[in-house]
Amino acid sequence: MAFVHGKNSRITVNAVDLSSFTDNVQWRGPVDTHDTTVFGDDGHTYLSGLTDGSISMSGNYDDGATNTPARVLAPLRGGAAVTALYHPEGTGTGRAQRSMSVVVSDYQEESVADDKVVWSAELQISGSVTLTDQA
Amino acid sequence: MNVADVMDELAQAVEAVPSLQGRSFPHPVGDIVPPMAIVPFPLADFDVMMARGSDNLPMTVVVFVRAVHDRATRDQLVAYIDGDGPESVKAAIEDHTYSALHSVRVERGRVQEYTVADAKYMAAVFDLDVIGPGTTS
């Protein structure tokens, strides 16, 4: 067992690896909980319900003509769900993979006079997340 | 980024300054013959993006002039530090077309005194933020 550095993490959206344009990925997986507390209980009890989730990602804006966040994510706004793969440990056999269907719910670009142009996006997970190890 | 290529291209960019044409070196030198510019060795901030997508190189460019404290020296130094104009180092560096890096910004310029081999010089020192790919190919 070992800790893992984020520099090796990978994120792929709609079959395009956007890792080299990305410096931050947050995968969130909240779950509905339903209170099942009844008389006689000393503490609340809960039942798990539906899962939900989102991915927040951001990085440096790139002016490339293809396969950049601006060319991949921005056009997906308002479109159909696509597949996202998040590899927190990087790619390789046996390493963790989170596979999910997402819709791009937000895409932003920011220019600051004394800094590089950056982008950020929010991906809403649709359905459940598949947690596996890479083949 | 290939750091040597970055240093070479920055020195080439500074050559656009008329008084530094043919007097700009992509490395430190032992003998200072002012006016002259050098590109010292950079720092390297690795892994700015994941998957070796990008590195940052905080760099400097140093322009040496005579260590004479008079109006002529003042005028020469501030012409290098001007934000634009024919002798502006910032304009020369940022207007250049590069292949070894993605972007360069001259963040600040300052004047300081240097001593090299017991000889004193005045210098305009420029702090650069260089952004480029994390790989050399």
XYZ file of C-alpha atoms in Angstrom, chain B:
137
model
C 10.310 21.694 -22.770
C 13.891 21.436 -23.905
C 15.460 23.950 -21.525
C 18.444 24.618 -23.798
C 16.088 25.471 -26.663
C 14.151 27.803 -24.365
C 17.342 29.589 -23.322
C 18.437 29.843 -26.974
C 15.114 31.324 -28.083
C 15.030 33.856 -25.255
C 18.509 35.057 -26.184
C 17.378 35.320 -29.808
C 14.369 37.367 -28.703
C 16.555 39.845 -26.825
C 18.609 40.373 -29.989
C 15.653 42.406 -31.301
C 16.790 45.194 -28.967
C 19.106 47.293 -31.170
C 21.798 47.882 -28.547
C 21.873 44.158 -27.707
C 22.072 42.784 -31.244
C 24.938 40.301 -31.350
C 25.402 40.824 -27.612
C 22.881 38.364 -26.190
C 24.013 35.006 -24.800
C 21.826 31.964 -23.951
C 23.975 31.121 -20.920
C 26.042 32.768 -18.191
C 29.413 34.136 -19.355
C 32.709 34.711 -17.611
C 33.616 38.062 -19.175
C 31.083 40.884 -19.118
C 31.419 43.395 -21.976
C 28.479 45.779 -21.578
C 25.963 46.252 -22.879
C 25.225 42.574 -23.031
C 22.427 40.208 -22.054
C 22.595 36.720 -20.631
C 20.009 34.047 -19.908
C 20.951 32.406 -16.590
C 19.969 28.838 -15.732
C 16.275 28.546 -14.798
C 14.350 26.969 -12.004
C 11.941 24.252 -13.104
C 8.491 23.772 -11.601
C 7.406 20.354 -12.803
C 3.898 18.852 -13.132
C 1.801 21.996 -13.445
C -0.645 19.812 -15.382
C -1.331 16.082 -14.932
C 0.253 13.421 -17.144
C 3.337 15.644 -17.682
C 1.195 18.044 -19.633
C 3.019 21.212 -18.628
C 5.932 22.626 -16.656
C 6.693 26.189 -15.563
C 10.139 27.710 -15.784
C 10.613 30.792 -13.623
C 13.533 32.431 -15.453
C 15.515 35.644 -15.586
C 17.204 37.663 -18.294
C 19.995 39.983 -17.170
C 21.194 42.986 -19.182
C 24.524 44.418 -18.035
C 25.645 48.043 -18.511
C 28.576 50.038 -17.145
C 28.631 50.634 -13.394
C 28.606 54.393 -13.765
C 26.061 56.305 -11.710
C 25.140 59.064 -14.122
C 22.192 60.180 -16.183
C 23.353 58.358 -19.314
C 23.474 55.043 -17.462
C 20.067 55.780 -15.946
C 18.616 56.457 -19.386
C 20.134 53.274 -20.800
C 18.791 51.090 -17.997
C 15.279 52.485 -17.933
C 15.030 52.148 -21.717
C 15.495 48.410 -21.180
C 12.876 48.411 -18.410
C 10.337 50.460 -20.373
C 7.175 48.489 -21.154
C 7.523 49.326 -24.820
C 9.822 51.211 -27.145
C 12.780 50.201 -29.284
C 14.966 49.203 -26.337
C 12.210 47.514 -24.311
C 13.324 44.036 -23.275
C 9.758 43.093 -22.287
C 8.456 43.980 -25.732
C 11.300 42.122 -27.459
C 10.766 38.955 -25.430
C 6.960 38.917 -25.633
C 6.798 39.826 -29.345
C 9.108 36.968 -30.363
C 7.736 33.812 -32.001
C 8.713 30.703 -30.065
C 8.684 26.976 -30.825
C 10.268 25.657 -27.610
C 7.610 27.028 -25.246
C 3.909 27.907 -25.167
C 3.968 31.321 -23.553
C 6.307 33.736 -21.818
C 5.446 36.780 -19.765
C 7.967 39.281 -18.480
C 6.507 39.810 -15.011
C 8.844 42.510 -13.684
C 12.076 44.378 -14.309
C 14.409 45.831 -11.718
C 17.865 47.370 -11.518
C 20.608 45.996 -9.314
C 24.348 46.065 -9.015
C 26.427 43.009 -9.854
C 30.032 42.177 -9.090
C 31.726 39.785 -11.496
C 35.418 38.993 -11.064
C 35.817 42.020 -8.789
C 34.317 44.356 -11.421
C 31.040 46.153 -10.731
C 28.219 46.417 -13.251
C 24.713 47.781 -13.228
C 22.083 45.411 -14.573
C 18.462 45.388 -15.595
C 17.073 42.078 -14.337
C 13.846 40.677 -15.775
C 11.740 37.983 -14.127
C 9.980 35.734 -16.627
C 7.176 33.200 -16.305
C 7.678 30.563 -19.003
C 5.001 27.935 -19.599
C 5.479 24.989 -21.905
C 4.993 21.264 -22.442
C 6.213 18.825 -19.845
C 7.961 16.702 -22.455
C 10.790 17.567 -24.797
C 9.194 15.982 -27.884
